[in-house]
PDB file of C-alpha atoms in Angstrom:
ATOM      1  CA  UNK A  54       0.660 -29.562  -9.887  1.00 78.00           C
ATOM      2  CA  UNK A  55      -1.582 -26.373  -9.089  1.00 89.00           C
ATOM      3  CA  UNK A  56      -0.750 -24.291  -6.226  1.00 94.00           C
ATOM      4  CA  UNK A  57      -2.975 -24.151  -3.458  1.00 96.00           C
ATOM      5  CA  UNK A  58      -4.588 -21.953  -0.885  1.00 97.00           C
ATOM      6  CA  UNK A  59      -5.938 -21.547   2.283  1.00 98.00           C
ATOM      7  CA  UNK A  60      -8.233 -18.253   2.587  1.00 98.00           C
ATOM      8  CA  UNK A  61      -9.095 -17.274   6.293  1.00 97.00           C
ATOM      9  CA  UNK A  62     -11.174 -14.341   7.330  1.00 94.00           C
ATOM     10  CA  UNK A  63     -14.028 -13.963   9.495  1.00 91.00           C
ATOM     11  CA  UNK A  64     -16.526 -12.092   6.895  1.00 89.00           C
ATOM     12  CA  UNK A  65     -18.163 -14.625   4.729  1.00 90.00           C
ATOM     13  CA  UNK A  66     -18.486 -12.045   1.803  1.00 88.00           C
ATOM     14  CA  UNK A  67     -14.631 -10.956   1.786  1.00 89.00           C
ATOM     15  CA  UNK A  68     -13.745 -14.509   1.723  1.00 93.00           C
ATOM     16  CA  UNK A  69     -15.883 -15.102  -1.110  1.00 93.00           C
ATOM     17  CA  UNK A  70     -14.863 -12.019  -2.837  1.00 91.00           C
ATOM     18  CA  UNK A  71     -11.444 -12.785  -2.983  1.00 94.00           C
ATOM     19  CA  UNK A  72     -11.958 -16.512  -3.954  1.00 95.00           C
ATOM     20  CA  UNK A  73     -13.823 -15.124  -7.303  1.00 93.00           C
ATOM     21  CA  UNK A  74     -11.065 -12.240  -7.485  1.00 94.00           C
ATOM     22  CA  UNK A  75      -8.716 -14.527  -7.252  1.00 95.00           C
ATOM     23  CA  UNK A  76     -10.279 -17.099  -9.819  1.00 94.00           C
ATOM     24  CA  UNK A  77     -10.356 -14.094 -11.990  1.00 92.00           C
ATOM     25  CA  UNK A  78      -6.555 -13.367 -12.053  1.00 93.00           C
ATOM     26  CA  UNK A  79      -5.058 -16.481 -11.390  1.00 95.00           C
ATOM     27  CA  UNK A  80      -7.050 -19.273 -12.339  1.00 94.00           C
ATOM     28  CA  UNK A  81      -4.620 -22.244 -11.730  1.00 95.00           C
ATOM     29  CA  UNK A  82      -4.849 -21.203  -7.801  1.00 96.00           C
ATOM     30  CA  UNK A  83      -7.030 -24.137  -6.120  1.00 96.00           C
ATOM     31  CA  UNK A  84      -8.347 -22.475  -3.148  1.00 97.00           C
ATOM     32  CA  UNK A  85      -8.242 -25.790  -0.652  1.00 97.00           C
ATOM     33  CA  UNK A  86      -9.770 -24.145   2.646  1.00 97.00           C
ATOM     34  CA  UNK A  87     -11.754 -21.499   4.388  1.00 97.00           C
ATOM     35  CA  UNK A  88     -11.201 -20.138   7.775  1.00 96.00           C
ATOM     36  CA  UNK A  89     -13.533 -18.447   9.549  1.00 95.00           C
ATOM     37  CA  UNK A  90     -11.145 -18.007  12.621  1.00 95.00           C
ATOM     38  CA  UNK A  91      -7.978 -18.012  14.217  1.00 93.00           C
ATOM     39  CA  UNK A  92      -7.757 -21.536  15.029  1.00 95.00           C
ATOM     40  CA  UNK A  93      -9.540 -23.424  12.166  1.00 96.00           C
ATOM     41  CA  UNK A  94      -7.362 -21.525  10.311  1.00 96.00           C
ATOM     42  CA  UNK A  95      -4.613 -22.912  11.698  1.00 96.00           C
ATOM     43  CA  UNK A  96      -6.494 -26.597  11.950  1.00 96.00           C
ATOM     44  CA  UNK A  97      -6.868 -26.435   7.945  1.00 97.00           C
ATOM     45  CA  UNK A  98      -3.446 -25.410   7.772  1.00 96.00           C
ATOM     46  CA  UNK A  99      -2.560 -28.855   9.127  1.00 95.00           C
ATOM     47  CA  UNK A 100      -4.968 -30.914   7.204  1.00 96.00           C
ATOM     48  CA  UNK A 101      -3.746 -29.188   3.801  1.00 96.00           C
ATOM     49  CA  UNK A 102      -0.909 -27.723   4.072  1.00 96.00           C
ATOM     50  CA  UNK A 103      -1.530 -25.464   1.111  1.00 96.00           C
ATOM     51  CA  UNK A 104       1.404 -23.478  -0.758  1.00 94.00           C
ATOM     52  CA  UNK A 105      -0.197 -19.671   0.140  1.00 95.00           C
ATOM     53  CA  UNK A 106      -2.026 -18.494   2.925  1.00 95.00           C
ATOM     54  CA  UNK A 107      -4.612 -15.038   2.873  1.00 96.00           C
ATOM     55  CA  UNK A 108      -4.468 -14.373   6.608  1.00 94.00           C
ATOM     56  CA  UNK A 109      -7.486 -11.331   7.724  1.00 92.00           C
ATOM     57  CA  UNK A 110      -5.544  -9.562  10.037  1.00 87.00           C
ATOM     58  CA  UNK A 111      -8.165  -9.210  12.572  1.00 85.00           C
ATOM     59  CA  UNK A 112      -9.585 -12.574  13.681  1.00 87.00           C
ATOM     60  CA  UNK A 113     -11.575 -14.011  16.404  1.00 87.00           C
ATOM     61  CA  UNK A 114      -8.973 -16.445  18.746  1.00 88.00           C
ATOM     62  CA  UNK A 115      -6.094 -15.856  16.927  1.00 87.00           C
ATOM     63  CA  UNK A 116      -5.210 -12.867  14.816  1.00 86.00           C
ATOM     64  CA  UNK A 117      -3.338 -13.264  11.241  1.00 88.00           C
ATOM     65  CA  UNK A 118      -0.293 -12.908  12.826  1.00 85.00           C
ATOM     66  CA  UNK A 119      -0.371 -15.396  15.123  1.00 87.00           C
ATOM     67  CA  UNK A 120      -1.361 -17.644  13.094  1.00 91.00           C
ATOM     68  CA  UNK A 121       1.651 -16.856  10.495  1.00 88.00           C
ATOM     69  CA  UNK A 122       4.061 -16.605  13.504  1.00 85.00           C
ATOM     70  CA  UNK A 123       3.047 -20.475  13.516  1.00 89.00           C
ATOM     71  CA  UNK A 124       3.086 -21.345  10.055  1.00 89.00           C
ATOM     72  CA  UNK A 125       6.575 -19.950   9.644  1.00 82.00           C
ATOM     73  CA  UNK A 126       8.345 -20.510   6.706  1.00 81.00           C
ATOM     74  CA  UNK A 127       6.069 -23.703   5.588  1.00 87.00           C
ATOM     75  CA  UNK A 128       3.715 -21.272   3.202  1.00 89.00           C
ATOM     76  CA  UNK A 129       3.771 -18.113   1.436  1.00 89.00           C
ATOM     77  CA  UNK A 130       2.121 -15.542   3.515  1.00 89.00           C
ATOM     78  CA  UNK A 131      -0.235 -12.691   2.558  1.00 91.00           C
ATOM     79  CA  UNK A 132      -1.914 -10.400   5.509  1.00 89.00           C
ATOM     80  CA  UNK A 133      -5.430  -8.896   4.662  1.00 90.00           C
ATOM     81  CA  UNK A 134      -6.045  -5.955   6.425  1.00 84.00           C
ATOM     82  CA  UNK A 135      -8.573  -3.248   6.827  1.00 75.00           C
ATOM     83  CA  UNK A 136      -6.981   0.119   6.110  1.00 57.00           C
ATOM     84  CA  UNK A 137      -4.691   0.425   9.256  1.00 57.00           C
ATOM     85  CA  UNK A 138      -1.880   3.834   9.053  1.00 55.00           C
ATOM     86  CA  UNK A 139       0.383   1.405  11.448  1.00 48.00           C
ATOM     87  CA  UNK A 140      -0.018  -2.091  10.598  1.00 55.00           C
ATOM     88  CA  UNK A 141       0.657  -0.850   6.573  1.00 58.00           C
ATOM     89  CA  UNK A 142       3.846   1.078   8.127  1.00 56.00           C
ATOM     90  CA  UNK A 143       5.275  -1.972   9.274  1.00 53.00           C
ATOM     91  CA  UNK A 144       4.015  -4.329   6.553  1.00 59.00           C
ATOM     92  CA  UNK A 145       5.815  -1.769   3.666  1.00 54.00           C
ATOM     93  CA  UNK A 146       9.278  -1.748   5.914  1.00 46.00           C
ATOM     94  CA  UNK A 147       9.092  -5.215   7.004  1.00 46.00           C
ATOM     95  CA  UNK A 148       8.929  -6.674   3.398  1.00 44.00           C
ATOM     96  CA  UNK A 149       5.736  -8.159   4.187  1.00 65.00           C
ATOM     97  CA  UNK A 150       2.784  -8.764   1.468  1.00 79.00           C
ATOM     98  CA  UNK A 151      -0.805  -7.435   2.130  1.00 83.00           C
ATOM     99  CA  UNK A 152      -4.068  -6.577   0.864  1.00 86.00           C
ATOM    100  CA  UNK A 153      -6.216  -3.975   1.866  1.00 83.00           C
ATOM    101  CA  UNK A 154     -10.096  -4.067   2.420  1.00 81.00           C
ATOM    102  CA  UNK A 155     -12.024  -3.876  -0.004  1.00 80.00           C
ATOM    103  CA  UNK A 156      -8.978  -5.790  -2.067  1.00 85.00           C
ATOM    104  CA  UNK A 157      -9.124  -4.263  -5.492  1.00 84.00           C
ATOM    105  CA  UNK A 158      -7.888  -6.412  -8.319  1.00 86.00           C
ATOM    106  CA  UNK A 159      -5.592  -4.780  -9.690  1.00 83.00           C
ATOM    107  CA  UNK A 160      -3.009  -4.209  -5.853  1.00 84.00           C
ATOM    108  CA  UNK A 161      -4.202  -8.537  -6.226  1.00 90.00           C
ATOM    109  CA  UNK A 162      -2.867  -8.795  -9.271  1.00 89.00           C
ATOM    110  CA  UNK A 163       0.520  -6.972  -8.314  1.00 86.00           C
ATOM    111  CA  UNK A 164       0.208  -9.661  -5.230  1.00 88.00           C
ATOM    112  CA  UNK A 165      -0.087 -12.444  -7.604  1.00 91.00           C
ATOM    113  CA  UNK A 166       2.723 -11.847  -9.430  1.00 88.00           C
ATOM    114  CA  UNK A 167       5.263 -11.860  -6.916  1.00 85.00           C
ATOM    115  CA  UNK A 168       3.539 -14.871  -5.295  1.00 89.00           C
ATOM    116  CA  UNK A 169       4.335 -17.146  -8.627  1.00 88.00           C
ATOM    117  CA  UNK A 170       7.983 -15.800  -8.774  1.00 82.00           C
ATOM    118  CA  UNK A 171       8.281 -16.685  -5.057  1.00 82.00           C
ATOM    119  CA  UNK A 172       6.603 -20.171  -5.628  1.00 84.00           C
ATOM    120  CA  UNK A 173       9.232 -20.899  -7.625  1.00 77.00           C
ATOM    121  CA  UNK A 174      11.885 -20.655  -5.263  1.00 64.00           C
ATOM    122  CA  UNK A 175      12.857 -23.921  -3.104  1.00 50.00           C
ATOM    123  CA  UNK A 176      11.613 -22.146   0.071  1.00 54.00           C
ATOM    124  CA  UNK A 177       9.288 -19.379   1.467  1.00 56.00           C
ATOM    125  CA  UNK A 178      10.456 -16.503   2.766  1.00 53.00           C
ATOM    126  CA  UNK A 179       9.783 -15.936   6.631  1.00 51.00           C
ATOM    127  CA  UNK A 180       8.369 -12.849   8.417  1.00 53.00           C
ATOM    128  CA  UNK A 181      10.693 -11.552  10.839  1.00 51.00           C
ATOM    129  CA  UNK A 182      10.504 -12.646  14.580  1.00 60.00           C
ATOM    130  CA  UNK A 183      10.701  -9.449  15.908  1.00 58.00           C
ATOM    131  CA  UNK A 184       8.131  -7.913  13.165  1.00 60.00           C
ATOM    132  CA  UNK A 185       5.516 -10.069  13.849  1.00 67.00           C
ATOM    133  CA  UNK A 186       5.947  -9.918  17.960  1.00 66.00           C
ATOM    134  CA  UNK A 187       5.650  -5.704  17.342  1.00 61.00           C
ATOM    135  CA  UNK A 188       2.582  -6.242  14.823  1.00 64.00           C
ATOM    136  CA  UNK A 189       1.309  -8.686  17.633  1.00 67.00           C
ATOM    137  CA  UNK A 190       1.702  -6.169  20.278  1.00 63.00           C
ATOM    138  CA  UNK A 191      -0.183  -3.489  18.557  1.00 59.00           C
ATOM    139  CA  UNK A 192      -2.701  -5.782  17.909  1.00 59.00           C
ATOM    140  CA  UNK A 193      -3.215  -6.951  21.820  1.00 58.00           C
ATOM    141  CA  UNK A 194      -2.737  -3.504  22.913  1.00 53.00           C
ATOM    142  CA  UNK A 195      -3.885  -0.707  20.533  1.00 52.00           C
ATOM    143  CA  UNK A 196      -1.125   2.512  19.415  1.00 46.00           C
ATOM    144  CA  UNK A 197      -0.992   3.817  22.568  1.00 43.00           C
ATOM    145  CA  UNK A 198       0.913   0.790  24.524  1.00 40.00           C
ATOM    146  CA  UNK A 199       2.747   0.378  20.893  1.00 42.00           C
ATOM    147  CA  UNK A 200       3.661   3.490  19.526  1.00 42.00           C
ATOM    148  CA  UNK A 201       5.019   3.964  15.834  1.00 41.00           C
ATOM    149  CA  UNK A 202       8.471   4.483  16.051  1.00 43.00           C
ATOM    150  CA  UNK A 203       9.106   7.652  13.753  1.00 43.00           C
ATOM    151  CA  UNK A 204      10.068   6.286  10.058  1.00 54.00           C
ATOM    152  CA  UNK A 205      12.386   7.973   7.481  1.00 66.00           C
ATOM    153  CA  UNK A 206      10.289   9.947   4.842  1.00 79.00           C
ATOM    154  CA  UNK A 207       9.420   8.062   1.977  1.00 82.00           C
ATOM    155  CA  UNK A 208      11.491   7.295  -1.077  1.00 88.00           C
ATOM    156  CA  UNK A 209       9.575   4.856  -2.960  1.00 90.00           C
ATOM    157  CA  UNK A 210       5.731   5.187  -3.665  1.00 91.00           C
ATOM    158  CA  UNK A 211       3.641   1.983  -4.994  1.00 87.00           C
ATOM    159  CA  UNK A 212       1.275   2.373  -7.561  1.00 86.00           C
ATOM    160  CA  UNK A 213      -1.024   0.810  -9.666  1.00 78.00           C
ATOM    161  CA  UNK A 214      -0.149   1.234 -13.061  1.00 78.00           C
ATOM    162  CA  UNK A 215      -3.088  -0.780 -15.490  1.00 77.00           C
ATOM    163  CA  UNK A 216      -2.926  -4.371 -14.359  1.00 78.00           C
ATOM    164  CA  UNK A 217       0.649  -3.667 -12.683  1.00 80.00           C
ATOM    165  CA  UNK A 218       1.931  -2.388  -9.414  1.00 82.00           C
ATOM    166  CA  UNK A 219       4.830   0.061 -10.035  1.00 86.00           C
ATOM    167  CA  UNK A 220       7.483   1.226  -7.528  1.00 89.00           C
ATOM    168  CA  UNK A 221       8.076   4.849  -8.211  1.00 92.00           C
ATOM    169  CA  UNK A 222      11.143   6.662  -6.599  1.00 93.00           C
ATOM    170  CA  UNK A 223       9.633   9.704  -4.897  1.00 93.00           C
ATOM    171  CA  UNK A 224      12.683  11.779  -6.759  1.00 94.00           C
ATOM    172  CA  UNK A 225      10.767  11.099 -10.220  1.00 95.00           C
ATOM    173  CA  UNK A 226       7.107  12.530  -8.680  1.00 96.00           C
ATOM    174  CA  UNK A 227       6.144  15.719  -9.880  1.00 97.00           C
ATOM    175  CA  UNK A 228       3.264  16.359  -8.141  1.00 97.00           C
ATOM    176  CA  UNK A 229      -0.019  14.410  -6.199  1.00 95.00           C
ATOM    177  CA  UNK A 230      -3.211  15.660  -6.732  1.00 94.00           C
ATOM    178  CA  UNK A 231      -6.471  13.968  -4.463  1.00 89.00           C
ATOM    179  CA  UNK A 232      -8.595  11.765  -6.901  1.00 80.00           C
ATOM    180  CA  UNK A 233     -12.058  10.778  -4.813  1.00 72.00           C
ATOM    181  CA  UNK A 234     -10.788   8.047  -3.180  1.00 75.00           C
ATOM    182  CA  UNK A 235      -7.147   7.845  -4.135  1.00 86.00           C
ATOM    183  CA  UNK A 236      -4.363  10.135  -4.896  1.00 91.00           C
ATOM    184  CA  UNK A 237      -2.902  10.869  -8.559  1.00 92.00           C
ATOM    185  CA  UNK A 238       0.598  10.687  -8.717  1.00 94.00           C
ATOM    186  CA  UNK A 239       2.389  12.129 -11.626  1.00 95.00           C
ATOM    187  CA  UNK A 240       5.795  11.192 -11.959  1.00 93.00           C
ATOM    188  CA  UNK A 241       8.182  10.725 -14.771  1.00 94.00           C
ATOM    189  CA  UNK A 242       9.118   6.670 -15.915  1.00 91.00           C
ATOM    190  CA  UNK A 243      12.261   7.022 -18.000  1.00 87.00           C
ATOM    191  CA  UNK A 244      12.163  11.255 -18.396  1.00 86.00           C
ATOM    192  CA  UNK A 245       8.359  10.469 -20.130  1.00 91.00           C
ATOM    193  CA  UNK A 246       5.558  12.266 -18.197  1.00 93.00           C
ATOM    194  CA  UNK A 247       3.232   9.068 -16.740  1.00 92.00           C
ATOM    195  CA  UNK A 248       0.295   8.869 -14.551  1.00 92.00           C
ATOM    196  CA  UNK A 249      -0.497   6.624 -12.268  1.00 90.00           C
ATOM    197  CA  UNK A 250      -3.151   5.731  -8.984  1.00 89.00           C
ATOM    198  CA  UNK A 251      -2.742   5.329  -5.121  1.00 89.00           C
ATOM    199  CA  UNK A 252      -4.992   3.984  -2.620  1.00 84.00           C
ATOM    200  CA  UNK A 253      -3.400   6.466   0.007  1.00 84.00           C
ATOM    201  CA  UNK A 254      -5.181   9.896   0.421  1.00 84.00           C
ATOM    202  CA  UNK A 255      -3.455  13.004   0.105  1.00 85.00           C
ATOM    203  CA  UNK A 256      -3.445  13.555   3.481  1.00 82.00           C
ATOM    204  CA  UNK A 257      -1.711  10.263   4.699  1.00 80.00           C
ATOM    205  CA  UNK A 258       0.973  11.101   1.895  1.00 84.00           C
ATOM    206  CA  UNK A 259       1.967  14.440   2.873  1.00 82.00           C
ATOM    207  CA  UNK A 260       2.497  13.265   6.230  1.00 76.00           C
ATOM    208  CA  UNK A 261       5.318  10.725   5.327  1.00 82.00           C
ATOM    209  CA  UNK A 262       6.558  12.942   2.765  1.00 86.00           C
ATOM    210  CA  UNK A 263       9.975  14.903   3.424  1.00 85.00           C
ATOM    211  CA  UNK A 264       8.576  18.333   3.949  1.00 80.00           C
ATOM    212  CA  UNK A 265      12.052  19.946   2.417  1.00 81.00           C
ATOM    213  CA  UNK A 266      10.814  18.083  -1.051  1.00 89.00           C
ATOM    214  CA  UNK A 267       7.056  18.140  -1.346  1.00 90.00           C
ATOM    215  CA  UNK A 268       4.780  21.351  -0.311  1.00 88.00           C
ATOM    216  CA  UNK A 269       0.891  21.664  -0.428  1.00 88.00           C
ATOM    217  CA  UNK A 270       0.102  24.395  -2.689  1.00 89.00           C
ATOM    218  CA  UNK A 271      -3.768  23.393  -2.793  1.00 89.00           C
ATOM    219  CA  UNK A 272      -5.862  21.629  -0.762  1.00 85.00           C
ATOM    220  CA  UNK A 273      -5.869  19.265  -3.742  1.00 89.00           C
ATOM    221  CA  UNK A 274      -2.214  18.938  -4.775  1.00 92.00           C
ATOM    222  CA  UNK A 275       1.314  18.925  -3.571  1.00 93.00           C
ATOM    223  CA  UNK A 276       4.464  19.736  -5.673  1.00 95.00           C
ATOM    224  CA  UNK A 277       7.802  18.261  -5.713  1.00 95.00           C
ATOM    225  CA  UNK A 278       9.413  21.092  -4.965  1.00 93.00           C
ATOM    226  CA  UNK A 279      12.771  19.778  -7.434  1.00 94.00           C
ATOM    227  CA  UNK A 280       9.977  19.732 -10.227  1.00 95.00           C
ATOM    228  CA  UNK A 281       9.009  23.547 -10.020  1.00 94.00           C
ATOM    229  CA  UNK A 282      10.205  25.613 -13.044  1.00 94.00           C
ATOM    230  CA  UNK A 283       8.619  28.874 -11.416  1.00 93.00           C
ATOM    231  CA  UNK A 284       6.021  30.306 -10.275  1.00 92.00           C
ATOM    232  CA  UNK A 285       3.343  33.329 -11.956  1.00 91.00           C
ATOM    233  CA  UNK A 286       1.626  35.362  -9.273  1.00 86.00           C
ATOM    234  CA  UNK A 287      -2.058  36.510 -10.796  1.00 81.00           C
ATOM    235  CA  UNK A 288      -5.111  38.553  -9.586  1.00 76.00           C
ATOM    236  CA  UNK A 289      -6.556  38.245  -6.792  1.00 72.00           C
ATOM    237  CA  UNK A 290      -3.808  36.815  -4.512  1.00 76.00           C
ATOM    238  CA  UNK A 291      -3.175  33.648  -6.987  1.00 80.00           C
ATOM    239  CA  UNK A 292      -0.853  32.000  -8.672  1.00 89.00           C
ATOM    240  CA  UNK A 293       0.357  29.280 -10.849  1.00 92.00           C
ATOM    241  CA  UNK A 294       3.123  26.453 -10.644  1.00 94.00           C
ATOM    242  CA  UNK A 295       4.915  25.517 -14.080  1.00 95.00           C
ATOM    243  CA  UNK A 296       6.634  22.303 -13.778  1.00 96.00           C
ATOM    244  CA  UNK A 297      10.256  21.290 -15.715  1.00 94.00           C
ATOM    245  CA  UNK A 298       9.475  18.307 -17.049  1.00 93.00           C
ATOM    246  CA  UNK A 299       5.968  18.281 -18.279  1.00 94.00           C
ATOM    247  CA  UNK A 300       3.266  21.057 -19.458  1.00 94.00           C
ATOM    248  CA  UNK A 301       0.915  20.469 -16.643  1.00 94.00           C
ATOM    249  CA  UNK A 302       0.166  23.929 -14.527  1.00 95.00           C
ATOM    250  CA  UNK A 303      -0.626  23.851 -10.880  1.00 94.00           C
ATOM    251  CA  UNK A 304      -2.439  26.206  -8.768  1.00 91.00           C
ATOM    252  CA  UNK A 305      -2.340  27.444  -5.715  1.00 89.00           C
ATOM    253  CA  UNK A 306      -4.754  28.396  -3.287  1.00 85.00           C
ATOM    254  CA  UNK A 307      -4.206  32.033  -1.682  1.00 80.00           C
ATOM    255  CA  UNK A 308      -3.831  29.749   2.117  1.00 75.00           C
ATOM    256  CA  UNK A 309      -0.501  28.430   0.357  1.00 78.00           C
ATOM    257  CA  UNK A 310       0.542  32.153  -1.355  1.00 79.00           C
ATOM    258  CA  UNK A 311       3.018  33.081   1.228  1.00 74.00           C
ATOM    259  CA  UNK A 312       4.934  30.637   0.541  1.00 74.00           C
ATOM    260  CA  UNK A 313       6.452  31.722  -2.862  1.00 74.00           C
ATOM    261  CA  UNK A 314       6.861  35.349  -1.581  1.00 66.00           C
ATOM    262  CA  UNK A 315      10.173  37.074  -2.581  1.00 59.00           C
ATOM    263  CA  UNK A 316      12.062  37.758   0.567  1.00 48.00           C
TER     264      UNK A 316
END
């Protein structure tokens, strides 16, 4: 038997962009329902009890977590959220799935792969009480009546990598460089030099980056600090980063200078 869905969100268009993104990478899916709220989502729950659930996040009478706080364990749960610094934070630590507006195909593809391996396990995995009651909160309340409770730097990045998401251990990272609307991340898979995209900005990286590691150099990129072979000084207050373990040279902006100064 196909798997089944229920999609709820309260933007027409988003729910009919992920239906045909959807149909596009997993074409077995029958999408069973539409919600455009809360509470029909959780009435079409009932009536079809479908095996995943695309919850929006932010929805008229009940939000996405409400409703998965009562679905429970009785579907596979996937939160759709506009781009949010703490709702992500908790998502990422709390083992939680989710998709960020506009959902790109390829983090949906990444989604969809871990969705059939967990489909094949007798039971679906629950959010945590506790998680969902502090995503609730924030919700209800806004950041100041929730704050973010300071989190560890980060050790793993996750990237899109062609059709795949990759989890790439912040030791291997070179460098990040901004990229329009995403952030490059070069990194080494297996000592080979390899490329690959996130749909953080440089900015929100840096900030949840261990600043003994990584260092802004440019307005544009920040080094590994582990991955720096040396450094040239040139003309006109410049100079250049040479990496260890791959050809690429970096530069750096004369704001950044002072910090490869001999003492």
């Amino acid at each position: 038997m196909n798997p089944t869905a229920l999609i709820a969100d309260d933007e027409p268009l988003l729910r009919a962009s992920l239906r045909r993104q959807l149909a596009e990478c997993w074409p077995e899916l029958h999408v069973v329902a539409e919600a455009r709220n809360g509470p029909e989502a959780l009435e079409l729950f009932e009536r079809h009890r479908p095996a995943v659930c695309f919850l929006d996040v932010h929805m008229p009478g009940l939000s996405g977590v409400d409703v998965a706080s009562q679905i429970g364990r009785r579907a596979h749960l996937v939160f759709v959220t506009a781009y949010d610094q703490y709702a992500l934070r908790a998502f990422e630590h709390g083992v939680l799935d989710y998709l960020v507006k506009p959902v790109q195909l390829a983090r949906l593809a990444g989604t969809v792969t871990r969705l059939r391996e967990r489909l094949a396990a007798i039971e679906p995995g629950a959010a945590s009480e506790p998680l969902l009651r502090q995503l609730a909160a924030y919700l209800q309340t806004g950041p100041a009546a929730a704050p973010v409770p300071v989190q560890a730097p980060l050790r793993w990045l996750r990237a899109s990598v062609g059709a795949a998401v990759r989890q790439i251990p912040v030791d291997d990272v070179d460098y990040l460089k901004s990229d329009d609307k995403y952030t490059l991340v070069a990194w080494r898979d297996g000592g080979k030099p390899a490329e690959a995209l996130l749909r953080q900005s440089l900015k929100e990286l840096l900030v949840q980056l261990d600043p003994e590691q990584f260092q802004q150099i440019h307005r544009a990129v920040v080094v590994n600090l582990h991955a720096v072979r040396q450094v040239v000084r040139g003309a006109h207050e410049t100079a250049e980063v040479s990496l260890k373990h791959r050809p690429d040279v970096l530069p750096v902006s004369r704001t950044f200078l002072h910090l490869f100064k001999a003492e």
